[in-house]
Coordinates of N, CA, C and O in Angstrom, one line a residue:
M1 N 83.5 84.0 107.8 CA 83.8 83.2 106.1 C 82.0 83.5 105.5 O 81.4 84.7 105.9
T2 N 81.6 83.1 104.5 CA 80.4 83.6 104.0 C 79.2 82.8 104.4 O 79.6 81.5 104.8
N3 N 78.3 83.3 103.6 CA 76.8 82.5 104.2 C 76.9 81.4 102.9 O 75.6 81.2 102.5
G4 N 77.8 81.3 101.9 CA 77.2 80.7 100.5 C 76.5 78.9 100.4 O 77.0 79.0 101.9
R5 N 75.5 79.0 100.2 CA 74.8 77.8 99.6 C 75.6 76.7 99.0 O 76.3 77.7 97.4
H6 N 75.4 75.9 99.5 CA 76.1 74.4 98.7 C 75.4 73.6 97.9 O 74.1 73.3 98.1
I7 N 75.5 73.8 96.5 CA 75.1 72.6 95.6 C 75.3 71.4 95.2 O 77.1 71.5 95.2
I8 N 74.9 70.1 95.4 CA 75.5 69.0 95.3 C 75.2 68.6 93.5 O 73.9 68.5 93.8
K9 N 75.7 68.3 92.2 CA 74.8 68.0 91.9 C 76.5 67.3 91.1 O 77.7 67.6 90.8
N10 N 76.2 66.1 90.2 CA 77.1 65.1 89.5 C 78.1 64.5 90.4 O 79.1 64.5 89.8
G11 N 77.8 64.6 91.9 CA 79.1 64.3 92.7 C 79.9 65.7 93.0 O 80.9 64.9 93.6
L12 N 80.0 66.7 92.2 CA 80.7 67.8 92.0 C 80.4 68.7 93.5 O 78.9 69.1 93.2
R13 N 81.0 69.1 94.1 CA 80.1 70.4 95.1 C 80.6 71.7 94.5 O 82.1 72.1 94.2
G14 N 79.7 72.5 94.5 CA 79.7 73.9 94.1 C 79.1 74.6 94.9 O 78.7 74.2 95.8
L15 N 79.5 76.0 94.3 CA 79.2 77.3 95.8 C 77.8 77.8 95.1 O 78.3 78.8 93.4
K16 N 77.1 78.6 95.4 CA 76.5 79.7 94.8 C 75.8 80.8 96.2 O 75.7 80.9 96.8
L17 N 76.7 81.8 95.5 CA 77.2 83.1 96.1 C 76.3 84.5 95.3 O 76.1 83.9 94.3
I18 N 75.5 84.6 96.5 CA 75.0 86.1 95.6 C 75.5 87.1 96.2 O 76.6 87.7 97.4
I19 N 76.4 87.9 95.3 CA 77.3 88.8 95.8 C 76.4 90.2 94.9 O 75.5 90.2 93.7
V20 N 76.9 91.2 95.6 CA 76.1 92.7 95.3 C 77.3 93.4 94.8 O 78.6 93.9 95.9
L21 N 77.4 94.1 93.9 CA 78.5 95.3 93.0 C 77.5 96.6 93.8 O 77.0 97.0 93.8
D22 N 78.7 97.4 94.5 CA 78.3 99.1 95.0 C 78.0 99.6 93.5 O 79.2 98.8 92.1
S23 N 77.6 100.9 93.2 CA 77.5 101.5 92.3 C 79.1 102.1 92.0 O 79.2 101.9 90.1
N24 N 79.9 102.3 92.9 CA 81.4 102.5 92.3 C 81.3 101.4 91.4 O 82.8 102.1 90.2
E25 N 82.0 100.7 91.7 CA 82.3 99.2 90.7 C 82.2 99.5 89.3 O 82.4 99.3 88.5
Y26 N 80.5 99.5 89.2 CA 80.3 99.9 87.8 C 80.4 100.8 86.9 O 80.7 101.3 86.2
I27 N 80.5 101.4 87.8 CA 81.1 103.5 87.4 C 82.0 103.0 86.8 O 83.0 103.6 86.1
F28 N 83.2 102.6 87.9 CA 85.3 102.8 87.4 C 84.9 101.4 86.2 O 85.6 102.3 85.5
Y29 N 84.4 100.2 86.1 CA 84.2 100.0 85.1 C 84.0 100.6 83.9 O 84.4 100.7 82.1
L30 N 83.0 101.1 83.6 CA 82.5 102.2 82.0 C 83.4 103.2 82.1 O 82.9 103.2 81.0
N31 N 83.8 103.5 83.2 CA 84.9 104.8 83.0 C 86.1 104.6 82.6 O 86.7 105.0 81.3
E32 N 86.7 103.3 83.3 CA 88.3 102.9 82.9 C 88.0 102.0 82.5 O 89.2 101.4 82.2
K33 N 87.0 100.7 82.2 CA 87.2 99.9 81.4 C 87.7 98.5 82.5 O 89.1 98.4 81.7
I34 N 87.7 98.4 83.7 CA 88.8 97.1 84.9 C 88.6 96.1 83.8 O 87.5 95.5 83.6
E35 N 89.7 96.0 83.4 CA 90.2 94.8 83.2 C 89.6 93.6 83.9 O 89.1 92.8 83.0
N36 N 89.6 93.2 85.0 CA 89.8 92.0 85.4 C 87.9 92.1 86.2 O 87.4 91.5 86.5
F37 N 87.4 92.8 85.8 CA 85.8 92.7 86.3 C 85.0 92.2 85.3 O 83.9 91.5 86.3
N38 N 85.0 91.9 84.1 CA 84.1 90.6 83.7 C 84.2 89.8 83.9 O 84.1 88.4 83.8
K39 N 85.8 88.9 84.6 CA 86.2 87.9 85.2 C 85.2 87.3 86.2 O 84.8 86.2 86.1
M40 N 84.5 88.4 87.0 CA 83.5 87.8 87.7 C 82.6 87.1 87.4 O 81.8 86.4 87.8
F41 N 82.0 87.2 85.7 CA 80.8 86.7 85.5 C 80.7 85.8 84.9 O 80.3 85.2 84.6
Q42 N 82.1 85.5 85.0 CA 82.6 83.7 84.0 C 82.7 82.8 85.3 O 83.1 81.6 84.7
R43 N 82.2 83.0 85.8 CA 82.4 81.9 87.3 C 80.8 81.5 87.5 O 80.0 82.5 87.8
V44 N 80.9 80.3 87.2 CA 79.4 79.7 88.1 C 79.3 79.9 89.0 O 80.3 79.5 89.6
G45 N 78.2 80.5 89.2 CA 77.7 79.7 91.1 C 77.4 81.1 91.3 O 77.3 81.7 92.4
F46 N 78.2 81.9 90.5 CA 78.3 83.3 91.2 C 76.4 84.4 90.9 O 76.8 84.6 89.0
Y47 N 76.2 85.0 91.3 CA 75.0 85.3 90.9 C 74.8 87.1 90.9 O 74.9 87.6 92.4
V48 N 75.1 88.1 90.5 CA 75.1 89.4 90.9 C 73.4 90.1 91.1 O 72.6 89.3 90.3
H49 N 73.2 90.6 92.2 CA 71.9 91.3 92.0 C 72.6 93.1 92.6 O 73.4 92.9 92.5
L50 N 71.8 93.7 91.8 CA 71.2 95.0 91.3 C 69.5 95.6 92.1 O 69.1 94.9 91.8
H51 N 70.5 96.6 93.1 CA 68.9 97.1 93.7 C 68.5 98.1 92.3 O 69.7 98.8 92.2
K52 N 67.7 98.9 92.4 CA 66.9 100.0 91.5 C 68.2 101.4 92.4 O 68.5 102.3 91.3
S53 N 68.4 101.3 93.8 CA 69.4 102.4 94.5 C 70.4 102.5 93.3 O 70.8 103.8 93.1
I54 N 70.9 101.2 93.5 CA 72.1 101.5 93.1 C 72.1 101.7 91.1 O 73.2 102.3 91.4
R55 N 71.0 101.1 90.5 CA 71.4 101.3 89.0 C 70.9 102.7 88.6 O 72.2 103.3 88.0
N56 N 69.8 103.0 89.9 CA 69.9 104.7 89.6 C 71.3 105.7 89.9 O 71.1 106.6 89.3
E57 N 72.0 105.6 90.9 CA 73.2 105.7 91.4 C 74.3 105.8 90.2 O 74.8 106.8 90.0
V58 N 74.2 104.4 89.6 CA 75.1 104.3 88.7 C 74.7 105.6 87.3 O 75.5 106.3 87.3
L59 N 73.1 105.5 87.1 CA 73.1 106.0 86.2 C 72.8 107.9 85.6 O 73.6 108.8 85.2
K60 N 72.6 108.3 87.1 CA 73.2 109.8 87.5 C 74.6 110.0 87.5 O 75.4 110.8 87.3
N61 N 75.5 109.0 87.4 CA 77.3 109.3 87.3 C 77.6 108.9 86.5 O 79.3 109.0 86.3
I62 N 77.3 108.8 84.9 CA 77.7 107.7 83.8 C 77.2 109.4 83.0 O 75.9 109.5 82.9
R63 N 78.0 109.2 82.3 CA 78.0 110.2 80.5 C 76.4 109.0 80.4 O 76.2 107.7 80.1
D64 N 75.7 110.1 79.4 CA 74.7 109.9 78.6 C 75.1 108.4 77.2 O 74.3 107.7 77.4
D65 N 76.4 108.5 77.0 CA 76.5 107.5 75.7 C 77.2 106.1 76.2 O 77.3 105.1 76.0
Q66 N 77.2 106.5 78.0 CA 77.8 105.1 78.9 C 76.6 104.6 79.5 O 76.4 103.0 79.6
K67 N 75.2 105.4 78.7 CA 74.6 104.2 79.6 C 73.7 103.1 78.6 O 73.1 101.8 79.8
N68 N 74.0 103.4 77.3 CA 73.6 101.7 76.8 C 74.8 100.7 77.4 O 73.8 99.4 77.1
S69 N 75.8 101.1 76.9 CA 76.9 100.0 77.6 C 76.4 99.3 78.7 O 76.5 98.7 79.6
F70 N 75.8 100.2 80.2 CA 75.7 99.5 81.4 C 74.7 98.8 81.0 O 75.2 98.0 81.7
Y71 N 73.3 98.9 80.5 CA 72.3 98.4 80.4 C 72.9 97.1 79.8 O 72.8 96.0 80.3
K72 N 73.8 97.2 78.4 CA 74.1 95.6 77.7 C 74.8 94.7 79.0 O 74.4 93.8 79.2
L73 N 75.3 95.4 80.0 CA 76.1 94.6 80.8 C 75.8 93.6 81.8 O 75.6 92.7 81.8
I74 N 74.1 94.3 81.8 CA 73.1 93.9 83.0 C 73.0 92.4 82.2 O 72.6 91.8 83.3
I75 N 72.0 93.1 80.8 CA 71.6 91.8 80.4 C 72.2 90.6 80.2 O 72.6 90.0 80.1
E76 N 73.7 91.6 79.7 CA 74.7 89.9 79.2 C 74.7 89.2 80.3 O 75.7 87.9 80.0
N77 N 75.3 89.6 81.2 CA 75.9 88.9 82.7 C 74.5 88.3 83.2 O 74.7 88.0 84.8
N78 N 73.3 88.2 83.0 CA 72.0 88.0 83.6 C 72.0 88.7 85.7 O 72.0 87.9 86.2
I79 N 72.1 89.9 85.3 CA 72.9 90.6 86.4 C 71.2 90.8 87.2 O 70.3 91.2 86.1
L80 N 70.6 89.9 88.0 CA 69.4 90.6 88.7 C 68.7 91.4 89.1 O 69.7 92.1 90.3
V81 N 67.9 92.2 89.0 CA 67.3 94.2 89.0 C 66.7 93.8 89.8 O 65.6 93.0 89.7
N82 N 66.5 93.9 91.4 CA 65.7 94.1 92.1 C 64.7 96.0 92.3 O 65.4 96.4 92.5
E83 N 63.4 95.4 92.3 CA 63.0 96.7 92.0 C 62.0 97.5 93.5 O 61.4 97.9 93.4
E84 N 62.2 96.1 94.4 CA 61.6 95.8 95.9 C 61.8 97.4 96.3 O 63.2 97.6 97.2
P85 N 60.7 98.1 97.5 CA 61.4 98.8 98.3 C 62.1 98.2 99.4 O 62.2 96.5 99.5
L86 N 62.9 98.9 99.9 CA 64.0 98.2 101.3 C 63.1 98.4 102.4 O 62.1 99.5 102.8
S87 N 63.1 97.8 103.9 CA 62.5 97.6 104.8 C 63.0 99.0 105.6 O 63.8 99.2 105.7
L88 N 61.7 99.3 106.1 CA 62.6 100.5 107.4 C 63.2 99.7 108.3 O 64.2 100.5 108.9
E89 N 62.8 98.9 109.1 CA 63.5 98.2 109.9 C 64.8 98.3 109.6 O 66.0 98.4 110.2
L90 N 65.3 97.7 108.3 CA 67.1 97.7 108.4 C 67.4 99.0 107.8 O 68.6 99.4 108.2
F91 N 66.7 100.2 107.6 CA 67.2 100.8 107.4 C 67.6 101.5 108.6 O 69.1 102.4 109.1
K92 N 66.7 101.5 109.4 CA 66.5 102.3 110.8 C 68.3 101.3 111.8 O 68.8 101.7 111.9
K93 N 68.2 100.1 111.2 CA 69.6 99.2 112.1 C 70.8 99.6 111.4 O 71.3 100.4 112.5
Y94 N 70.8 100.3 110.1 CA 71.9 101.0 109.9 C 72.3 101.8 109.6 O 73.7 102.6 110.4
E95 N 71.3 102.9 110.7 CA 71.3 104.3 110.7 C 72.0 104.4 112.4 O 73.0 105.5 112.9
M96 N 71.2 103.6 112.8 CA 71.9 103.5 114.1 C 72.9 103.0 113.9 O 73.7 103.5 115.3
L97 N 73.6 102.0 113.7 CA 75.3 102.0 113.3 C 76.1 103.4 112.8 O 77.3 103.0 113.1
G98 N 75.5 104.2 112.6 CA 76.6 105.3 112.1 C 76.6 105.5 110.6 O 77.3 106.4 110.0
F99 N 75.8 104.8 109.8 CA 75.9 104.5 108.2 C 75.6 105.7 107.8 O 74.4 106.4 108.2
K100 N 76.2 106.1 107.0 CA 75.6 107.5 105.6 C 74.9 107.1 105.0 O 74.2 105.6 104.4
K101 N 73.0 107.9 104.4 CA 72.2 107.6 103.6 C 72.2 106.4 102.5 O 71.8 105.4 102.3
G102 N 73.8 106.8 101.4 CA 73.5 105.7 100.3 C 74.5 104.0 101.1 O 73.7 103.0 100.6
D103 N 75.0 104.5 101.9 CA 75.5 103.1 102.6 C 74.6 102.2 103.4 O 74.8 101.1 103.5
I104 N 73.4 102.7 103.7 CA 72.5 102.6 104.4 C 71.7 101.5 103.6 O 71.4 100.5 103.9
T105 N 71.7 102.3 102.6 CA 71.0 101.4 101.4 C 71.1 100.6 100.7 O 70.6 99.3 100.9
I106 N 72.5 100.6 100.8 CA 73.4 99.4 100.2 C 73.2 98.0 101.1 O 73.4 96.9 101.2
A107 N 73.6 97.9 102.4 CA 73.5 97.4 103.9 C 72.5 97.0 103.8 O 72.2 95.6 104.0
S108 N 71.2 97.6 103.7 CA 69.8 97.3 103.6 C 69.5 95.9 102.8 O 69.6 94.6 103.0
F109 N 70.2 96.0 101.4 CA 70.1 95.0 100.2 C 70.5 94.2 100.4 O 69.6 92.9 100.1
C110 N 71.7 94.2 101.4 CA 72.8 93.0 100.9 C 72.0 92.1 102.1 O 72.0 91.3 101.7
E111 N 71.7 92.9 103.3 CA 70.9 91.9 104.5 C 69.5 91.3 103.7 O 69.1 90.5 104.3
K112 N 68.7 92.4 103.2 CA 67.2 91.8 102.7 C 67.7 90.4 101.9 O 66.9 89.3 102.0
I113 N 68.7 90.0 100.9 CA 68.7 89.7 99.8 C 69.5 88.4 100.2 O 69.8 87.1 99.2
K114 N 70.1 88.6 101.7 CA 71.2 87.7 102.1 C 72.5 87.5 100.8 O 72.7 86.2 101.1
A115 N 72.7 88.4 100.8 CA 74.3 88.2 100.3 C 75.4 87.7 101.0 O 75.2 88.1 102.2
D116 N 76.2 87.0 100.2 CA 77.5 86.5 100.4 C 78.7 87.7 100.4 O 79.5 87.6 101.4
F117 N 78.4 88.5 99.7 CA 79.5 89.1 99.1 C 78.8 90.8 98.8 O 77.9 90.9 98.0
L118 N 79.9 91.6 99.5 CA 79.7 93.2 99.3 C 80.8 93.3 98.4 O 81.8 93.6 99.2
I119 N 80.9 94.0 97.2 CA 82.8 93.6 96.6 C 82.3 96.1 96.5 O 81.3 96.5 95.4
T120 N 83.4 96.0 96.8 CA 83.5 97.7 96.7 C 85.2 98.0 97.3 O 85.5 97.9 97.9
E121 N 84.7 99.8 97.0 CA 86.1 100.3 97.0 C 85.7 101.2 98.2 O 86.6 101.8 98.5
N122 N 84.9 101.4 98.9 CA 84.1 102.5 100.0 C 84.8 102.4 101.3 O 84.3 100.5 101.9
R123 N 85.8 102.6 101.4 CA 86.6 102.3 102.7 C 85.5 102.5 104.2 O 86.2 101.8 104.9
D124 N 84.8 103.0 103.9 CA 83.9 102.9 105.4 C 83.1 101.2 105.5 O 83.0 100.7 106.6
F125 N 82.6 101.0 103.9 CA 82.8 99.3 104.3 C 83.3 98.5 104.6 O 83.5 97.2 105.4
L126 N 85.1 98.9 103.6 CA 86.2 98.0 103.8 C 86.7 98.0 104.9 O 87.3 96.5 105.9
K127 N 86.1 98.7 105.9 CA 86.8 99.2 107.3 C 86.3 98.5 108.6 O 86.1 98.2 109.2
S128 N 84.5 98.4 108.0 CA 83.2 97.6 108.8 C 83.4 96.5 109.3 O 83.6 95.8 108.4
K129 N 83.3 96.1 110.3 CA 82.7 94.6 110.3 C 81.6 94.0 111.0 O 81.2 92.9 111.5
K130 N 80.6 95.5 110.6 CA 79.0 94.8 111.2 C 78.2 94.2 110.0 O 76.8 94.7 110.5
F131 N 78.1 93.7 109.2 CA 77.7 92.6 108.8 C 77.6 91.6 108.2 O 78.2 90.4 109.4
N132 N 76.4 91.2 107.8 CA 76.4 89.3 107.8 C 76.8 89.1 106.2 O 76.2 87.9 106.0
F133 N 77.3 90.2 105.9 CA 78.3 89.5 104.3 C 79.2 90.1 104.3 O 79.9 90.8 105.3
Q134 N 80.2 89.3 103.8 CA 81.2 89.7 103.8 C 82.3 90.9 102.7 O 81.0 91.2 101.7
V135 N 82.2 91.8 102.8 CA 82.6 93.3 102.2 C 84.5 93.6 101.6 O 85.5 92.8 102.6
L136 N 84.5 93.0 100.0 CA 86.0 93.2 99.8 C 85.9 94.2 98.7 O 84.8 94.3 97.7
S137 N 87.0 94.1 98.1 CA 87.7 94.8 97.0 C 87.9 94.3 95.8 O 87.5 92.8 95.9
L138 N 87.5 94.6 94.5 CA 87.3 94.2 93.5 C 88.6 92.6 93.9 O 88.4 91.7 93.7
Q139 N 89.8 93.7 93.4 CA 90.6 92.9 93.4 C 90.9 91.8 94.7 O 91.3 90.8 94.0
K140 N 90.4 91.9 95.9 CA 90.5 90.8 96.8 C 89.3 90.0 96.5 O 90.1 88.4 96.7
F141 N 88.4 90.1 95.7 CA 87.7 89.2 95.8 C 88.3 87.9 94.8 O 88.2 86.7 95.2
L142 N 88.1 88.8 93.7 CA 89.0 88.3 92.6 C 90.0 87.0 93.0 O 90.4 85.9 92.3
E143 N 91.2 87.5 93.7 CA 92.2 86.9 93.8 C 91.4 85.8 95.6 O 91.5 85.0 94.8
M144 N 90.7 85.9 96.4 CA 90.0 84.7 96.8 C 89.7 83.7 95.5 O 90.1 82.4 96.1
F145 N 88.7 83.5 95.0 CA 88.8 83.0 93.9 C 89.1 82.6 92.8 O 89.0 82.0 91.5
K146 N 90.6 83.3 93.0 CA 91.7 82.8 91.9 C 90.9 82.8 90.1 O 90.9 82.1 90.0
L147 N 90.6 83.8 90.3 CA 90.4 84.6 89.4 C 91.2 85.3 88.4 O 90.8 86.0 87.3
I148 N 91.8 86.1 89.3 CA 93.4 86.9 89.2 C 94.5 86.0 89.1 O 94.4 85.4 90.2

């Protein structure tokens, strides 16, 4: 399952989940305005983190007129941007497991921040079982938490 941290407040049990969205999720949203994308940000207890390498990949693959929308999405949804470098040790770990360069960065970031979920449409990630975090498509994630 997940590594989600439980919070007890006023007798109610909630879940605090650390979520990383792959660059493709942002790009698909900005290009196609995926209808259910924003539902992820309406749930209390979901904390979305964005590494600078993912941000840079998104910016490289969207039109100039979409960049303001991307930054607005980050700000309005309190997405936590991480500018810290990733460890060489984690890079080597995922390289030894046979991952490609961009995937190595994302997997290393997820492990570094102890992410509970990576949301991606990347088939290599979706097929692999080599992670300390759960990998799901956006559709499967939203279904799991009954957001659609």
